[in-house]
Coordinates of N, CA and C in Angstrom, one line a residue:
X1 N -7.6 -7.2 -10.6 CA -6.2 -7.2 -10.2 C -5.3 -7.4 -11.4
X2 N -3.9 -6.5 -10.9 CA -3.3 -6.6 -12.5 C -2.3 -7.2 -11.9
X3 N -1.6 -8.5 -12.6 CA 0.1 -8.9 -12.2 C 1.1 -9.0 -13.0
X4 N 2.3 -8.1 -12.6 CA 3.1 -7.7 -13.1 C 4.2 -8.5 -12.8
X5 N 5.6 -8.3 -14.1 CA 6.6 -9.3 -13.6 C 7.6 -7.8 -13.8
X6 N 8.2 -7.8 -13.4 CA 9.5 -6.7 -12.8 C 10.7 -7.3 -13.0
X7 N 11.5 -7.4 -13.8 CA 13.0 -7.9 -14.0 C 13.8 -7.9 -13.0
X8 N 14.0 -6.3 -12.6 CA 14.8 -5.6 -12.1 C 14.4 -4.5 -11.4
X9 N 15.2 -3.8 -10.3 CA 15.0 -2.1 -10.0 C 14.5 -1.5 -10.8
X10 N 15.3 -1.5 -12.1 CA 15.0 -0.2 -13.2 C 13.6 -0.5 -14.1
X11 N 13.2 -1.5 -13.7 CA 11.7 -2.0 -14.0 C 10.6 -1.6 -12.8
X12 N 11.2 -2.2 -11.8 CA 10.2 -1.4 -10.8 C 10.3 0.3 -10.7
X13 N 10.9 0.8 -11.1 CA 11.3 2.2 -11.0 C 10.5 2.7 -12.4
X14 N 10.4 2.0 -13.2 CA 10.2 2.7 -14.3 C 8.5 2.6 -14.1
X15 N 7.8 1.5 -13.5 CA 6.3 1.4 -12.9 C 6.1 2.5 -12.2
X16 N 7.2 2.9 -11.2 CA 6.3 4.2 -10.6 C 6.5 5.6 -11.1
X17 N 7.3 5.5 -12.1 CA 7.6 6.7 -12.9 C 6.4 7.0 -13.8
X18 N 5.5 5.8 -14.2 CA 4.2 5.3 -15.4 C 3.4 6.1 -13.8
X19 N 3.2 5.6 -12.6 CA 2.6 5.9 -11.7 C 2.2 7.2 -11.7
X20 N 3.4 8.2 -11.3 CA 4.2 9.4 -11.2 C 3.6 10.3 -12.2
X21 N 3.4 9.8 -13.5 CA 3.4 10.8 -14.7 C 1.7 10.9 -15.2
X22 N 0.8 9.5 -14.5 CA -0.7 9.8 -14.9 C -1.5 9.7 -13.5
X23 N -0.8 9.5 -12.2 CA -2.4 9.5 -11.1 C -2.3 10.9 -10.5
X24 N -3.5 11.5 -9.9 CA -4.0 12.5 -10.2 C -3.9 13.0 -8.3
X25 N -4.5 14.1 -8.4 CA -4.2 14.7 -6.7 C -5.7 13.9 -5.9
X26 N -4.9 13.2 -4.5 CA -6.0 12.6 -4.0 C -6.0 11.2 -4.4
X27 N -4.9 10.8 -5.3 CA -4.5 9.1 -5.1 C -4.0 9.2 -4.3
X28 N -3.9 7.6 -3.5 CA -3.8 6.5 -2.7 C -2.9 5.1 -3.0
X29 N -1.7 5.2 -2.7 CA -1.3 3.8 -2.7 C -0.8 3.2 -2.0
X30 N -1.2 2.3 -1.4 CA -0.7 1.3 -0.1 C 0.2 0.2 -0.3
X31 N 1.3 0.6 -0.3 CA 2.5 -0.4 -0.4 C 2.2 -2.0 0.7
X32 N 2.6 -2.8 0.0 CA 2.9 -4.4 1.0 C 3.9 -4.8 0.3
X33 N 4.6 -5.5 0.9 CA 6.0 -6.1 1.0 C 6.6 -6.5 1.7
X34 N 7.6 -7.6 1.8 CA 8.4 -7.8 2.4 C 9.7 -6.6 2.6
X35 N 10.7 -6.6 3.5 CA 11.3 -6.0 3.6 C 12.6 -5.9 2.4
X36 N 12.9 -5.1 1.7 CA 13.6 -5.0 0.3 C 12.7 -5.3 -1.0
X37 N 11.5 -5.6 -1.0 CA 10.6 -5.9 -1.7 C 10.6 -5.0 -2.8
X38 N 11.0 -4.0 -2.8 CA 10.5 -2.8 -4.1 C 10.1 -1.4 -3.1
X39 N 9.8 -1.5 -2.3 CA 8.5 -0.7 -2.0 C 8.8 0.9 -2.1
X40 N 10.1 1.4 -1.9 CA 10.5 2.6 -1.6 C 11.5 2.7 -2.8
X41 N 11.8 1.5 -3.8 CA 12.4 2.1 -5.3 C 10.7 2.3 -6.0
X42 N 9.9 1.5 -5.5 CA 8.6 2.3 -6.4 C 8.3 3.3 -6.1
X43 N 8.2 3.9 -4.9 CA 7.9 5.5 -4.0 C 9.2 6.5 -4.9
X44 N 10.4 6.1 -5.2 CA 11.1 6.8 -5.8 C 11.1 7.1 -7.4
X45 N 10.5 6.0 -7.9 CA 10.0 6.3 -9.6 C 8.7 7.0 -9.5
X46 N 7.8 6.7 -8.7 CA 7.0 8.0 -8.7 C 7.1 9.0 -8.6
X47 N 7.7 9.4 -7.6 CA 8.6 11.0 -7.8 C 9.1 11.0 -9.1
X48 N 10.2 10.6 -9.8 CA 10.4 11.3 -11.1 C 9.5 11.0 -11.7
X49 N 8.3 10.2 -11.4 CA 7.4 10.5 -12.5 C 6.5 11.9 -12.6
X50 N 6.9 12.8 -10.8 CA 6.3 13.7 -10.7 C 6.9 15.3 -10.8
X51 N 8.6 14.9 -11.1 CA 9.2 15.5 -11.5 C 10.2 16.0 -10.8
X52 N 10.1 15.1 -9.2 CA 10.9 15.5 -8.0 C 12.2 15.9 -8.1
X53 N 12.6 16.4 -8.0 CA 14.6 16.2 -7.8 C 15.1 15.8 -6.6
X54 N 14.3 15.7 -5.6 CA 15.0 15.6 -4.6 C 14.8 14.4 -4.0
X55 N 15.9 14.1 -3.1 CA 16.5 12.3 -2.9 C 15.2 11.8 -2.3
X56 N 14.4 10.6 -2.8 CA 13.3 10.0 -1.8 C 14.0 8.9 -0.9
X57 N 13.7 8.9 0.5 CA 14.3 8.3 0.8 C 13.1 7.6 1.7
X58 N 13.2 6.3 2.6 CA 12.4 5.9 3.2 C 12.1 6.4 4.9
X59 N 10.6 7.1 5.2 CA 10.8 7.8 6.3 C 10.8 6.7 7.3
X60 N 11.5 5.6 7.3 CA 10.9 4.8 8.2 C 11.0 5.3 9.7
X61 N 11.7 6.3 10.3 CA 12.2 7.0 11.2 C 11.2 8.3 11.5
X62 N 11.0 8.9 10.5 CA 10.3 10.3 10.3 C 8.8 10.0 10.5
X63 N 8.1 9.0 9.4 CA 7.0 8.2 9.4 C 6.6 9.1 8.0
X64 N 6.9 10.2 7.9 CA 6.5 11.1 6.7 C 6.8 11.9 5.9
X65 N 7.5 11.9 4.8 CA 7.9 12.5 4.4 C 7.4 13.6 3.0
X66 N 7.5 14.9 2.7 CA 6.6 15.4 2.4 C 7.8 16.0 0.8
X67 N 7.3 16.0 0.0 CA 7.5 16.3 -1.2 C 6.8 17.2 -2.5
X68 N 6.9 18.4 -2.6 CA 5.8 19.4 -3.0 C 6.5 20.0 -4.0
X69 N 7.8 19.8 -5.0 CA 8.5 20.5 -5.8 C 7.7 19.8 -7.1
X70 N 7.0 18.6 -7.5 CA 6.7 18.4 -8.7 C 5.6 18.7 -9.1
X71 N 5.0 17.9 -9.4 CA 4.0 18.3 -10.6 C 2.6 18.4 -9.4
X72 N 2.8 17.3 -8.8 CA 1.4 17.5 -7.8 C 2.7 17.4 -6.5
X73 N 1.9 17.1 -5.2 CA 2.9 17.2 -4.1 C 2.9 15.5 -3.7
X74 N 3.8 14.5 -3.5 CA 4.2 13.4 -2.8 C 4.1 13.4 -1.6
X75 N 3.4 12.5 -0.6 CA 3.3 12.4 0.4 C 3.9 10.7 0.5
X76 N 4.7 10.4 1.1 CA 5.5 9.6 1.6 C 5.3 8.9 3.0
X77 N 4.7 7.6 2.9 CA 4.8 7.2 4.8 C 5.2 6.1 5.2
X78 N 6.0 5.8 6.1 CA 6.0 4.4 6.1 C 5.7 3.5 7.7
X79 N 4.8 2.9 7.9 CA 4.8 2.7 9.4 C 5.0 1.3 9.6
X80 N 6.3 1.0 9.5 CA 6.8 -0.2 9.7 C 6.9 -0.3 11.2
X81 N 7.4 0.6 12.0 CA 7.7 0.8 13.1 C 6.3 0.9 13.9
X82 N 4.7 0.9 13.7 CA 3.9 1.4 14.2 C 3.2 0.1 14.6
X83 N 2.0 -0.2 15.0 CA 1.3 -0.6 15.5 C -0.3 -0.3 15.0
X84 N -1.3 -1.1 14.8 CA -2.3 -0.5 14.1 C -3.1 0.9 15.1
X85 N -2.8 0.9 16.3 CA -3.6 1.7 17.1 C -2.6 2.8 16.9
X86 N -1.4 3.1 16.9 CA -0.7 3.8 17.0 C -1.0 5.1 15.5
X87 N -1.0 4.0 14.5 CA -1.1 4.7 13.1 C -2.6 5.6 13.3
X88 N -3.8 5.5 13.8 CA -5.0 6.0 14.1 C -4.7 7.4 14.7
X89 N -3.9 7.7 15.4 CA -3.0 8.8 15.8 C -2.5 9.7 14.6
X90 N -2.5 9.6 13.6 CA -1.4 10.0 12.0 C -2.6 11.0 11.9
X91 N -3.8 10.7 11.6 CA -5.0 11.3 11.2 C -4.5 11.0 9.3
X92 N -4.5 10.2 9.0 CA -4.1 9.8 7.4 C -4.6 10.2 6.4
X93 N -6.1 10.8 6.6 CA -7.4 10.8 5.8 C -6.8 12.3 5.7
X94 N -6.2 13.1 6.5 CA -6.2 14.7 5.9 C -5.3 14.3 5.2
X95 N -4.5 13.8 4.5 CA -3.3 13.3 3.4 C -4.4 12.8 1.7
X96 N -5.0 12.0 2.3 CA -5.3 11.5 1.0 C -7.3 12.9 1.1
X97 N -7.9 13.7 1.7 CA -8.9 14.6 2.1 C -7.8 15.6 1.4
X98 N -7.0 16.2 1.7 CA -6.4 17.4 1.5 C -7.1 18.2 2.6
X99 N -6.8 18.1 3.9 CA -7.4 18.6 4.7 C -6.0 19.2 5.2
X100 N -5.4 20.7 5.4 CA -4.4 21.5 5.8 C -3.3 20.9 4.7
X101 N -3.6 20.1 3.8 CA -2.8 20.2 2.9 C -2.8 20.0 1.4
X102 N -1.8 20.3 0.5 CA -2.1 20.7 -0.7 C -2.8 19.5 -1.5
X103 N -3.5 19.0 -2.1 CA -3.9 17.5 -2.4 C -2.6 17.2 -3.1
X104 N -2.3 15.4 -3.2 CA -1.4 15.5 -3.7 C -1.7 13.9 -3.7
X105 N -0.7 12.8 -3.9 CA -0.7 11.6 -4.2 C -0.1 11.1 -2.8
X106 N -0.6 10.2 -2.1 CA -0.4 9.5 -0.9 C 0.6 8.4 -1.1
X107 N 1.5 8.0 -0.9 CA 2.0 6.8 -1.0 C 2.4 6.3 0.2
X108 N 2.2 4.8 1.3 CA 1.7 4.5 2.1 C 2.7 2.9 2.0
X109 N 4.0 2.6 2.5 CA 4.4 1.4 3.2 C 4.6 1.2 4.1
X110 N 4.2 -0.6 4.2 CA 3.7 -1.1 5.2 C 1.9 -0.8 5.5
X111 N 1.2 -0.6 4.5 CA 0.2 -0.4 4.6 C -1.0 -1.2 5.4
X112 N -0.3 -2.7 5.0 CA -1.4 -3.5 6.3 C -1.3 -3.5 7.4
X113 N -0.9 -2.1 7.9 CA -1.0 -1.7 9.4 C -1.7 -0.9 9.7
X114 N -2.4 -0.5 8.5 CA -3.8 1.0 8.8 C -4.8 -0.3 9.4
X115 N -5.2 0.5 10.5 CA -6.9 0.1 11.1 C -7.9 0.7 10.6
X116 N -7.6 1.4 9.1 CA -8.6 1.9 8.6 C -8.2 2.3 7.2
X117 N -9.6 2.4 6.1 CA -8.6 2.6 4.7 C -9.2 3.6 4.0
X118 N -8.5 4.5 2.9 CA -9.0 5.8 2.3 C -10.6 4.9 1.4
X119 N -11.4 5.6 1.1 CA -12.7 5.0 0.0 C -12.0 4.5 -1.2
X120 N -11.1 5.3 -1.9 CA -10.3 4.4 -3.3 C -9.2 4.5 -3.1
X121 N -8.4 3.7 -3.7 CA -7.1 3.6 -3.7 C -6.3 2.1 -4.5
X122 N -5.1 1.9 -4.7 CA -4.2 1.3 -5.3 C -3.5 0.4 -4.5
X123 N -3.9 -0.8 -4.4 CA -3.1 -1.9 -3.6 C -2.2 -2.1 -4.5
X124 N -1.0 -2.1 -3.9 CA 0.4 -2.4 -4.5 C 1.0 -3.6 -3.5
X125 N 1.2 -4.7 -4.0 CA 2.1 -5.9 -3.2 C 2.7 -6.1 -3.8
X126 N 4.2 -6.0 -3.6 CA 5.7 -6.4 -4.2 C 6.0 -8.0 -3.5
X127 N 6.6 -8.8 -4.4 CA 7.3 -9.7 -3.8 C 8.5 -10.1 -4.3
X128 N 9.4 -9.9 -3.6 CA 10.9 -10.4 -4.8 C 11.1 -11.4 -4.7
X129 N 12.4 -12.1 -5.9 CA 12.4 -13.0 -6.6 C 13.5 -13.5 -5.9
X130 N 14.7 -14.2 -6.2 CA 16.0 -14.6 -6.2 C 16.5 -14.1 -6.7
X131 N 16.8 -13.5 -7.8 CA 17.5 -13.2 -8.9 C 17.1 -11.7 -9.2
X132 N 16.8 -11.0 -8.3 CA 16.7 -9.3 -8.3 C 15.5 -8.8 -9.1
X133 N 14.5 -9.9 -9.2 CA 13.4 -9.5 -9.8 C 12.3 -9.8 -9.0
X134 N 11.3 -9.3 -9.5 CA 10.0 -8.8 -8.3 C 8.6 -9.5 -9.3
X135 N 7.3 -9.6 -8.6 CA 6.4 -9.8 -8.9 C 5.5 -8.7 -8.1
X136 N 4.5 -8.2 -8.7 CA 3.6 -6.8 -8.4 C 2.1 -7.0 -8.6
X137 N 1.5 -7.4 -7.8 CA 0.0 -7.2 -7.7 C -0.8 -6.0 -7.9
X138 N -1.0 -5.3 -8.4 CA -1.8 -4.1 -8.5 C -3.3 -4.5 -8.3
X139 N -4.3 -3.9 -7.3 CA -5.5 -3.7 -7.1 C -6.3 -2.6 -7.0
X140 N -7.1 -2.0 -7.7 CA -7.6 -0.9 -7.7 C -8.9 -1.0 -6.6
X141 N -9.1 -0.3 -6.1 CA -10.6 -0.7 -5.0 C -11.3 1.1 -5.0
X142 N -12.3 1.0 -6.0 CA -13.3 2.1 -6.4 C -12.4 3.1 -6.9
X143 N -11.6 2.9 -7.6 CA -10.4 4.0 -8.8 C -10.3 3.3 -10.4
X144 N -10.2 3.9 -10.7 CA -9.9 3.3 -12.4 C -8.0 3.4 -12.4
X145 N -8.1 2.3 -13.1 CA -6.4 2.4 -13.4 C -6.5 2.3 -15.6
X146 N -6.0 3.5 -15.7 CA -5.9 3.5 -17.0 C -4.6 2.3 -17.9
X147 N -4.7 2.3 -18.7 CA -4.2 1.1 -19.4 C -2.3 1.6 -19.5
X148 N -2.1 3.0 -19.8 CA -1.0 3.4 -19.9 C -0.5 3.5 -18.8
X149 N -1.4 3.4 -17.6 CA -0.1 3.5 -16.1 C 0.5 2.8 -16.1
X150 N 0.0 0.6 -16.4 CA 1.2 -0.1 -16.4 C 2.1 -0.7 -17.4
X151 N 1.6 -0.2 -18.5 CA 2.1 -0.8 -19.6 C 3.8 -0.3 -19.9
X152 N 4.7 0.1 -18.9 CA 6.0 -0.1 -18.9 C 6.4 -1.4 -19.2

């Protein structure tokens, strides 16, 4: 486990931009947080780390949001609104499988609501601070995390 201290936004933004620019098609990352935690300004630094231009926004409504202009394709989800039985229904695994879709990088808040988990992937838990700054757990579970993803 890696823990990180986050200043600010433009700290947590610039982690998923480090995110964005080195994980590969077929990552996995499962957002936790509280609500305002970071979770969807980190989903949005990974996009420009993948070259996106277009506005990331949180599908908390949509549940999914799909992103395929950058470098690999962004898959965006968030099941705040779900239920663990409900999420079983998504079929999640053709997202992070590439199964009817392009492979691409998963990104997943609200993640401790899956009733089930991809084989590798990137636990991410944001916790903010008082003062507009965050604390970041990173966990890798059977993936390598290279030394340059976090060294923002």
């Amino acid at each position: 486990m890696t823990e990180l201290f986050l200043p600010n936004t433009q700290a947590t933004q610039q982690l998923g931009i480090s995110l964005g620019k080195n994980l590969t098609a077929g990552s996995v990352i499962l957002l936790e947080g509280d609500l305002g935690a970071g979770k969807t300004t980190l989903v949005q630094g990974i996009g420009k780390g993948l070259g996106i231009n277009e506005s990331i926004v949180s599908p908390t409504f949509t549940l999914i949001n799909e992103y395929i202009e950058g470098r690999i394709p962004l898959y965006h989800l968030d099941l705040y609104r779900l239920k663990p039985q409900e999420v079983t229904g998504l079929n999640l695994e053709s997202y992070w499988e590439g199964i009817e879709v392009i492979p691409g990088i998963v990104a997943i808040e609200w993640a401790e609501r899956m009733p089930y988990l991809p084989d590798s992937y990137l636990r991410v838990c944001l916790k903010s601070g008082e003062d507009g700054d965050r604390q970041v757990e990173i966990t890798a579970v059977n993936c390598q995390i290279i030394d340059n993803l976090i060294s923002s």
